[in-house]
Amino acid sequence: MLWLLFFLVTAIHAELCQPGAENAFKVRLSIRTALGDKAYAWDTNEEYLFKAMVAFSMRKVPNREATEISHVLLCNVTQRVSFWFVVTDPSKNHTLPAVEVQLAIRMNRNRINNAFSLNDQTLEFLKIPSTLAPPTDPSVPIWIIIFGVIFCIVIVAITLLILSGIRQRRRKNKEPSEVDDAEDKCENMITIENGIPCDPLDMKGGHINDAFMTEDERLTPL
Amino acid sequence: MAHAPEPDLASGDPGDERPRWDNKAQYLLSCIGFAVGLGNIWRFPYLCQTYGGGAFLIPYVIALIFEGIPLFHVELAIGQRLRKGSIGVWTAVSPYLSGLGLGCVMLSSLVSLYYNTILAWVLWYFLNSFQHPLPWSSCPPDLNRTGFVEECQGSSAVSYFWYRQTLNITADINDSGSIQWRLLICLAACWAVVYMCVIRGVETTGKAIYFTASFPYLVLTIFLIRGLTLPGATKGLSYLFTPNMQILQNPRVWLDAATQIFFSLSLAFGGHIAFASYNSPRNILSLINEFDFPEQSISRDDYPAVLVHLTATQPRRVARLPLKACHLEDFLDKTASGPGLAFIVFTEAVLHMPGAPGWAVLFFGMLFTLGLSSMFGNMEAIITPLLDNGVLPRWVPKEALTGLVCLACFLCATCFTLQSGNYWLEIFDNFAAPLNLLIFAFLEVVGVVYVYGMKRFCDDIAWMTGRRPGPYWRLTWRVVSPLLLLTIFVAYVTLLARKPLSYRAWNPQYELFPSRQEKLYPGWVRAACVLLSLLPVLWVPMAALAQLLTRWKRTWRDRDVRPDTNTR
């Protein structure tokens, strides 16, 4: 009689947890990818820990504080390592709705990952999306800082150039009146071929014509 | 004397305060900097690969010998001889051709508007490269943080960064959207940099050009060495340069080679290569997950055998898996040019290099300096004629004139910072530049050779350089170049007329997203395209007509005066 009851109970359990069953979720672990040499083997003790973590997550949901480890059922454990799990209610006849399980796992994903030294990519709950980390935006985006630096440099350079241009022009305005007439005279006398500069003629001031010898030099000195 | 030391070229006009280059190196670097621009970096390799690798060099070199070099020589020589900007030169050659100079100025201003906008994009990417990880390396999470933003998931992180976070592009050209303030301030900074370098004309550009013309070559050499040391470099190179001679029979190749000689950015966005989406480790993982094999049980060597076995035993389950074969040619065949190459393909490539921010900074810095040196030429083409013709009174300093020009260009270019700005930029690049350039080049050669006179021109060159130009030059100037330009122009116009004007829009709601949606231009946009292509050229007949009218008026006036003297 007792054996019959035992078989009945396990049969019901088997029906509740099946691949593709209602409210069942598939879990996939990639332990060797995550830990390499330090990978641990997946055995029944690890399964017990998993059940404990799921029960812990469910207990955090309001109205489900009575969830026990025995309410979490695992099945179809493969070599991959992958398996299916469901969470049943205290009567062990029905499974808890998928939405609640999903919510509970999402809220405690970090704790579950840490228990197994895995992360969101290596401990996958298919059909339970993980919450992505918020983008780490610094208060002032970096590009604005660099833009500010470059822009300030450019503005300073422009101001310096304009100021030096004004100064140059003021200096040129002070001298040109005297040099202007001389320049006009020079321009008229310069031809393209000769290119004799005006300066020597101007600076001498006198009208000494070097082409002719002076009186003194006509006669050889005694 | 207040004059700077004169180089060998003697002055033709006494009292001429025309600024000059400090030395020959500055002049040479300026020419190189202006001639080599963004189009050389991101269009030529694309053309080379699309049109049969090494075989493309044949039409390119032919076009260079018979079209590019003779034209370049004519422009440089006539400018140096007459020592005036473009308006002055052509008025001196013939008063009827003065419209050519005006048209050139108008064309240069249209070009500088959108060229600097591209530099603003480059600057934006440059500023964003100073962080690790790079902002285009991952998609941002969506609102409830369960996955990535849908648009990003559908395309890729780099495309999303370019189309959404940089341009914030709309799905249609009719929908202008709002001004993007990020691009606006980058544009303001770009125009400020251009102003800083052009502020006193040749004086300041001459100093800036030392850096802006040589830095790109330094960076390109670094990238060349880096690229050659990557695995698969020889395969890629041999694929690029293996000549495919059949392609030369396509007339389109010759047309593209000839127009590449002119500057064309060709902002047609090529498809981008999706890197690392499909590779054998992913296929292996798919198999392992589907069939629940133990982790890492299939190695790369086992994979083909296992796949065959599984396909034989459980074909239906295998067929459901997204297994993609990885062929090298698939990647190499997907070419990209224009901004698609720089902002999508290269940014993706940089993510896979160690020290990604450094490479990105180098690359975008190079693009910026490359474009900047071309901008100098454009701005000089606008400012010099304005200065020569005394548009503003003498007492207005040159700094004020350049400032006004830069400010006016900046205000006009703000329309490119709208959300639909990218579509407008493509229009400008496709219609404002090519046709007008062809017409102007043709008129230049014909004007110098037939109106100014070949003999006079050869005499000028002999006087300037000491040698008369040889028969190659005379033949190309007289016959070959004008004929070639005419054929290219006709071919270009026929090609343009054959297909309806359309553009490719980025529409997340499109069924075949992330492919771009092909849309036709609405009527008013088409009118704008026609206006852009015709406006610079119209100056030529208008100026000639104006000249004709003044001549007639003068002859009429003379005829009225003469009867009085005759009757005496």
Coordinates of N, CA, C and O in Angstrom, one line a residue, chain A residues 26 28-34 78-82 106 124 129-135 142-144 146-147 150-151 153-155 157-158 160-162 164-166 168-169 172 183 186-187 190 192 197-199, chain B residues 1-3 10-12 14-15 17 123-124 126-128 130-131 141-142 144-148 181-182 185-186 188-189 192-193 195-196 199-200 203-204 285 288-290 292-297 397-399 463:
Chain A
K26 N 13.9 26.1 -18.1 CA 15.1 25.4 -18.4 C 16.3 26.2 -17.9 O 16.4 27.4 -18.1
R28 N 20.7 26.4 -17.9 CA 21.8 25.9 -18.5 C 23.1 26.5 -17.9 O 23.2 27.7 -17.7
L29 N 24.0 25.6 -17.5 CA 25.2 26.1 -16.8 C 26.4 25.9 -17.7 O 26.5 24.8 -18.3
S30 N 27.4 26.8 -17.7 CA 28.6 26.6 -18.5 C 29.7 26.8 -17.5 O 30.4 27.8 -17.5
I31 N 29.9 25.7 -16.7 CA 30.9 25.9 -15.5 C 32.3 25.9 -16.0 O 33.1 26.7 -15.6
R32 N 32.6 25.0 -17.0 CA 34.0 25.0 -17.5 C 34.4 26.3 -18.2 O 35.5 26.7 -18.1
T33 N 33.4 26.9 -18.9 CA 33.7 28.1 -19.6 C 34.1 29.2 -18.6 O 34.9 30.0 -18.8
A34 N 33.3 29.2 -17.5 CA 33.5 30.3 -16.5 C 34.7 30.1 -15.7 O 35.4 31.1 -15.4
T78 N 21.1 16.9 -17.7 CA 21.9 16.4 -18.8 C 23.4 16.7 -18.5 O 23.7 17.4 -17.5
Q79 N 24.3 16.1 -19.3 CA 25.7 16.3 -19.2 C 26.1 17.7 -19.5 O 27.3 18.1 -19.2
R80 N 25.2 18.5 -20.1 CA 25.6 19.8 -20.6 C 26.2 20.8 -19.6 O 27.1 21.6 -19.9
V81 N 25.8 21.1 -18.6 CA 24.8 20.8 -17.6 C 23.6 21.6 -17.8 O 23.6 22.8 -17.9
S82 N 22.4 20.9 -18.0 CA 21.2 21.7 -18.2 C 20.1 20.8 -17.5 O 20.2 19.6 -17.5
R106 N 14.5 37.1 -11.0 CA 15.1 38.3 -11.5 C 15.6 39.2 -10.3 O 16.7 39.8 -10.4
E124 N 22.4 30.4 -17.3 CA 21.3 31.0 -18.1 C 20.0 30.4 -17.6 O 19.9 29.1 -17.5
P129 N 14.7 36.9 -18.7 CA 15.7 37.9 -19.1 C 16.4 38.5 -17.8 O 15.7 38.7 -16.8
S130 N 17.7 38.7 -17.9 CA 18.4 39.3 -16.8 C 18.3 40.8 -16.9 O 18.2 41.3 -18.0
T131 N 18.4 41.4 -15.8 CA 18.4 42.9 -15.8 C 19.8 43.4 -16.1 O 20.7 43.0 -15.4
L132 N 19.9 44.2 -17.1 CA 21.2 44.7 -17.5 C 21.7 45.8 -16.5 O 20.9 46.5 -16.0
A133 N 23.0 45.9 -16.4 CA 23.5 46.9 -15.5 C 23.2 48.3 -16.1 O 23.3 48.5 -17.4
P134 N 23.0 49.3 -15.3 CA 22.7 50.6 -15.9 C 24.0 51.2 -16.5 O 25.0 50.9 -16.0
P135 N 23.8 52.0 -17.5 CA 25.0 52.5 -18.2 C 25.7 53.5 -17.2 O 25.1 54.3 -16.5
I142 N 32.8 62.8 -21.0 CA 34.2 63.1 -21.3 C 34.3 64.0 -22.5 O 35.2 64.9 -22.5
W143 N 33.5 63.8 -23.5 CA 33.7 64.5 -24.7 C 33.5 66.0 -24.5 O 34.2 66.8 -25.2
I144 N 32.6 66.4 -23.6 CA 32.4 67.8 -23.4 C 33.7 68.4 -22.8 O 34.0 69.6 -23.1
I146 N 36.8 67.5 -23.2 CA 37.9 67.7 -24.2 C 37.5 68.8 -25.2 O 38.3 69.6 -25.6
F147 N 36.2 68.8 -25.5 CA 35.7 69.9 -26.4 C 36.0 71.2 -25.8 O 36.4 72.2 -26.5
I150 N 39.7 72.1 -26.2 CA 40.1 72.5 -27.5 C 39.5 73.8 -27.9 O 40.2 74.7 -28.5
F151 N 38.3 74.1 -27.6 CA 37.6 75.3 -28.0 C 38.3 76.5 -27.3 O 38.5 77.5 -27.9
I153 N 41.4 76.7 -26.3 CA 42.7 77.0 -26.9 C 42.5 77.7 -28.3 O 43.2 78.7 -28.6
V154 N 41.5 77.3 -29.0 CA 41.3 77.9 -30.3 C 40.9 79.4 -30.2 O 41.4 80.3 -30.9
I155 N 40.0 79.7 -29.2 CA 39.6 81.1 -29.0 C 40.7 81.9 -28.6 O 40.9 83.0 -29.1
A157 N 43.9 81.4 -29.3 CA 44.8 81.6 -30.4 C 44.2 82.7 -31.3 O 44.9 83.5 -31.8
I158 N 42.9 82.6 -31.6 CA 42.3 83.6 -32.5 C 42.5 85.0 -31.9 O 42.8 86.0 -32.6
L160 N 44.7 86.1 -29.9 CA 46.1 86.5 -30.0 C 46.5 87.0 -31.4 O 47.1 88.0 -31.6
L161 N 46.0 86.2 -32.4 CA 46.3 86.5 -33.8 C 45.7 87.9 -34.1 O 46.3 88.7 -34.8
I162 N 44.4 88.1 -33.7 CA 43.8 89.4 -34.0 C 44.5 90.5 -33.4 O 44.8 91.5 -34.0
S164 N 47.7 90.7 -32.4 CA 49.0 90.9 -33.1 C 48.8 91.5 -34.4 O 49.6 92.4 -34.8
G165 N 47.7 91.2 -35.1 CA 47.4 91.8 -36.4 C 47.2 93.3 -36.2 O 47.7 94.2 -37.0
I166 N 46.4 93.7 -35.2 CA 46.1 95.1 -34.9 C 47.4 95.8 -34.6 O 47.6 96.9 -35.0
Q168 N 50.5 95.1 -35.4 CA 51.3 95.2 -36.6 C 50.8 96.4 -37.5 O 51.6 97.2 -38.0
R169 N 49.4 96.4 -37.6 CA 48.9 97.5 -38.5 C 49.2 98.9 -37.9 O 49.4 99.8 -38.6
K172 N 52.6 99.8 -38.6 CA 52.8 100.2 -40.0 C 52.2 101.5 -40.3 O 52.8 102.3 -41.1
E183 N 59.1 105.7 -51.4 CA 58.7 104.4 -52.1 C 58.2 104.8 -53.5 O 58.6 104.1 -54.4
C186 N 61.0 105.5 -55.7 CA 61.8 104.3 -56.0 C 61.1 103.5 -57.0 O 61.7 103.0 -58.0
E187 N 59.7 103.3 -56.8 CA 59.0 102.4 -57.7 C 59.1 102.9 -59.1 O 59.2 102.1 -60.1
I190 N 62.5 101.8 -60.5 CA 62.9 100.4 -60.6 C 62.3 99.8 -61.9 O 61.2 100.0 -62.2
I192 N 62.2 96.0 -64.2 CA 62.2 94.6 -63.9 C 63.6 94.0 -64.0 O 64.0 93.2 -63.2
P197 N 67.9 98.6 -55.7 CA 67.1 99.1 -54.6 C 67.3 100.6 -54.4 O 68.4 101.1 -54.7
C198 N 66.3 101.2 -53.8 CA 66.4 102.7 -53.6 C 67.3 103.1 -52.5 O 67.7 104.2 -52.4
D199 N 67.4 102.1 -51.5 CA 68.0 102.5 -50.2 C 69.3 103.2 -50.3 O 69.5 104.2 -49.7
Chain B
M1 N 62.9 98.4 -46.3 CA 61.6 98.3 -47.0 C 60.6 97.4 -46.2 O 61.1 96.5 -45.5
A2 N 59.4 97.7 -46.4 CA 58.4 96.9 -45.6 C 58.1 95.6 -46.3 O 57.4 94.8 -45.7
H3 N 58.7 95.3 -47.4 CA 58.3 94.1 -48.2 C 59.0 92.9 -47.6 O 60.1 93.0 -47.1
A10 N 59.7 87.4 -60.1 CA 59.7 88.8 -60.0 C 58.3 89.3 -60.0 O 57.4 88.7 -60.5
S11 N 58.0 90.5 -59.4 CA 56.7 91.0 -59.4 C 56.3 91.7 -60.7 O 57.1 92.4 -61.3
G12 N 55.1 91.4 -61.1 CA 54.6 92.0 -62.3 C 54.0 93.4 -62.0 O 54.0 94.3 -62.8
P14 N 54.1 96.7 -59.7 CA 54.8 97.5 -58.7 C 53.9 97.9 -57.5 O 52.7 98.1 -57.7
G15 N 54.5 98.0 -56.3 CA 53.7 98.3 -55.2 C 52.7 97.2 -54.8 O 51.7 97.5 -54.1
E17 N 51.3 94.4 -52.6 CA 51.6 93.9 -51.3 C 51.0 92.5 -51.2 O 50.5 92.1 -50.2
L123 N 35.2 65.4 -35.9 CA 35.5 66.0 -34.6 C 34.7 65.3 -33.5 O 35.3 65.0 -32.5
W124 N 33.4 65.1 -33.7 CA 32.6 64.4 -32.7 C 33.1 63.1 -32.4 O 33.2 62.7 -31.2
F126 N 36.2 62.1 -32.8 CA 37.5 62.3 -32.2 C 37.3 62.5 -30.7 O 38.0 62.0 -29.9
L127 N 36.4 63.4 -30.4 CA 36.2 63.7 -29.0 C 35.7 62.5 -28.2 O 36.0 62.4 -27.0
N128 N 34.9 61.7 -28.8 CA 34.3 60.5 -28.1 C 35.3 59.4 -28.1 O 35.0 58.3 -27.5
F130 N 38.2 59.4 -26.6 CA 39.1 59.5 -25.4 C 38.5 58.8 -24.2 O 38.8 59.2 -23.1
Q131 N 37.8 57.7 -24.4 CA 37.3 57.0 -23.2 C 37.4 55.5 -23.5 O 37.4 55.0 -24.6
P141 N 21.2 49.8 -22.7 CA 20.0 49.0 -22.4 C 18.7 49.8 -22.6 O 18.7 51.0 -22.5
D142 N 17.6 49.0 -22.7 CA 16.4 49.7 -23.0 C 15.7 50.1 -21.6 O 16.3 50.0 -20.6
N144 N 13.3 49.1 -19.5 CA 13.2 48.3 -18.3 C 14.4 47.4 -18.1 O 14.4 46.5 -17.3
R145 N 15.4 47.7 -18.9 CA 16.7 47.1 -18.7 C 16.7 45.5 -18.8 O 17.5 44.9 -18.1
T146 N 15.8 45.0 -19.6 CA 15.8 43.6 -19.8 C 16.7 43.2 -21.1 O 17.1 42.1 -21.2
G147 N 16.9 44.1 -22.0 CA 17.6 43.8 -23.2 C 18.2 45.1 -23.7 O 18.2 46.1 -23.0
F148 N 18.7 45.1 -24.9 CA 19.2 46.3 -25.5 C 18.1 47.0 -26.3 O 17.1 46.5 -26.6
W181 N 22.1 69.8 -31.0 CA 23.1 70.8 -30.4 C 24.5 70.2 -30.4 O 25.5 71.0 -30.5
R182 N 24.6 68.9 -30.2 CA 26.0 68.4 -30.1 C 26.7 68.6 -31.4 O 27.9 69.0 -31.5
I185 N 27.6 72.4 -31.9 CA 28.8 73.0 -31.2 C 30.1 72.4 -31.9 O 31.1 73.1 -32.0
C186 N 30.0 71.2 -32.4 CA 31.2 70.6 -33.1 C 31.4 71.4 -34.4 O 32.5 71.7 -34.7
A188 N 30.6 74.6 -34.8 CA 31.1 75.9 -34.4 C 32.6 75.8 -34.2 O 33.4 76.6 -34.6
A189 N 33.0 74.7 -33.5 CA 34.4 74.5 -33.2 C 35.2 74.3 -34.5 O 36.3 74.9 -34.6
A192 N 35.6 77.6 -36.1 CA 36.6 78.4 -35.4 C 38.0 77.9 -35.7 O 38.9 78.8 -35.9
V193 N 38.3 76.6 -35.8 CA 39.6 76.1 -36.2 C 40.0 76.6 -37.6 O 41.1 77.1 -37.8
Y195 N 38.9 79.2 -39.1 CA 39.1 80.7 -39.0 C 40.5 81.0 -38.5 O 41.2 81.8 -39.0
M196 N 40.9 80.2 -37.4 CA 42.2 80.4 -36.8 C 43.3 80.2 -37.8 O 44.3 80.9 -37.8
I199 N 43.0 83.0 -40.9 CA 42.7 84.4 -40.5 C 43.5 85.4 -41.2 O 43.0 86.5 -41.6
R200 N 44.7 85.1 -41.5 CA 45.5 86.1 -42.3 C 45.9 85.6 -43.6 O 47.0 86.0 -44.1
E203 N 49.6 83.7 -44.8 CA 50.6 83.8 -43.7 C 50.3 82.7 -42.7 O 51.2 82.0 -42.3
T204 N 49.0 82.6 -42.3 CA 48.7 81.6 -41.3 C 48.5 80.2 -41.8 O 49.0 79.2 -41.2
L285 N 28.7 26.3 -30.3 CA 27.9 26.5 -29.1 C 26.4 26.2 -29.4 O 25.7 25.7 -28.5
I288 N 26.0 22.5 -29.3 CA 26.0 22.0 -27.9 C 24.8 22.3 -27.1 O 24.2 21.5 -26.4
N289 N 24.3 23.5 -27.3 CA 23.1 23.9 -26.5 C 21.8 23.2 -27.0 O 21.0 22.8 -26.2
E290 N 21.8 23.0 -28.3 CA 20.6 22.3 -28.8 C 20.5 20.8 -28.4 O 19.5 20.3 -28.0
D292 N 22.4 19.4 -26.0 CA 22.8 19.1 -24.6 C 24.0 18.3 -24.5 O 24.1 17.4 -23.6
F293 N 25.0 18.5 -25.4 CA 26.3 17.8 -25.2 C 27.0 18.4 -24.1 O 26.8 19.6 -23.7
P294 N 28.0 17.7 -23.5 CA 28.8 18.3 -22.4 C 29.6 19.5 -23.0 O 29.9 19.6 -24.2
E295 N 29.8 20.4 -22.1 CA 30.5 21.7 -22.4 C 31.9 21.4 -23.1 O 32.6 20.5 -22.7
Q296 N 32.2 22.2 -24.1 CA 33.5 22.1 -24.7 C 33.8 20.7 -25.3 O 35.0 20.3 -25.3
S297 N 32.8 19.9 -25.6 CA 33.1 18.6 -26.1 C 33.4 18.5 -27.5 O 33.9 17.6 -28.0
P397 N 39.9 95.4 -42.0 CA 41.1 94.5 -42.0 C 40.8 93.1 -42.5 O 39.6 92.7 -42.6
K398 N 41.8 92.4 -43.0 CA 41.6 91.1 -43.6 C 41.0 90.2 -42.6 O 40.1 89.3 -42.9
E399 N 41.3 90.3 -41.3 CA 40.8 89.4 -40.3 C 39.3 89.5 -40.2 O 38.6 88.5 -40.0
W463 N 59.0 82.0 -69.5 CA 59.5 83.1 -68.7 C 59.6 82.8 -67.2 O 60.5 83.2 -66.5

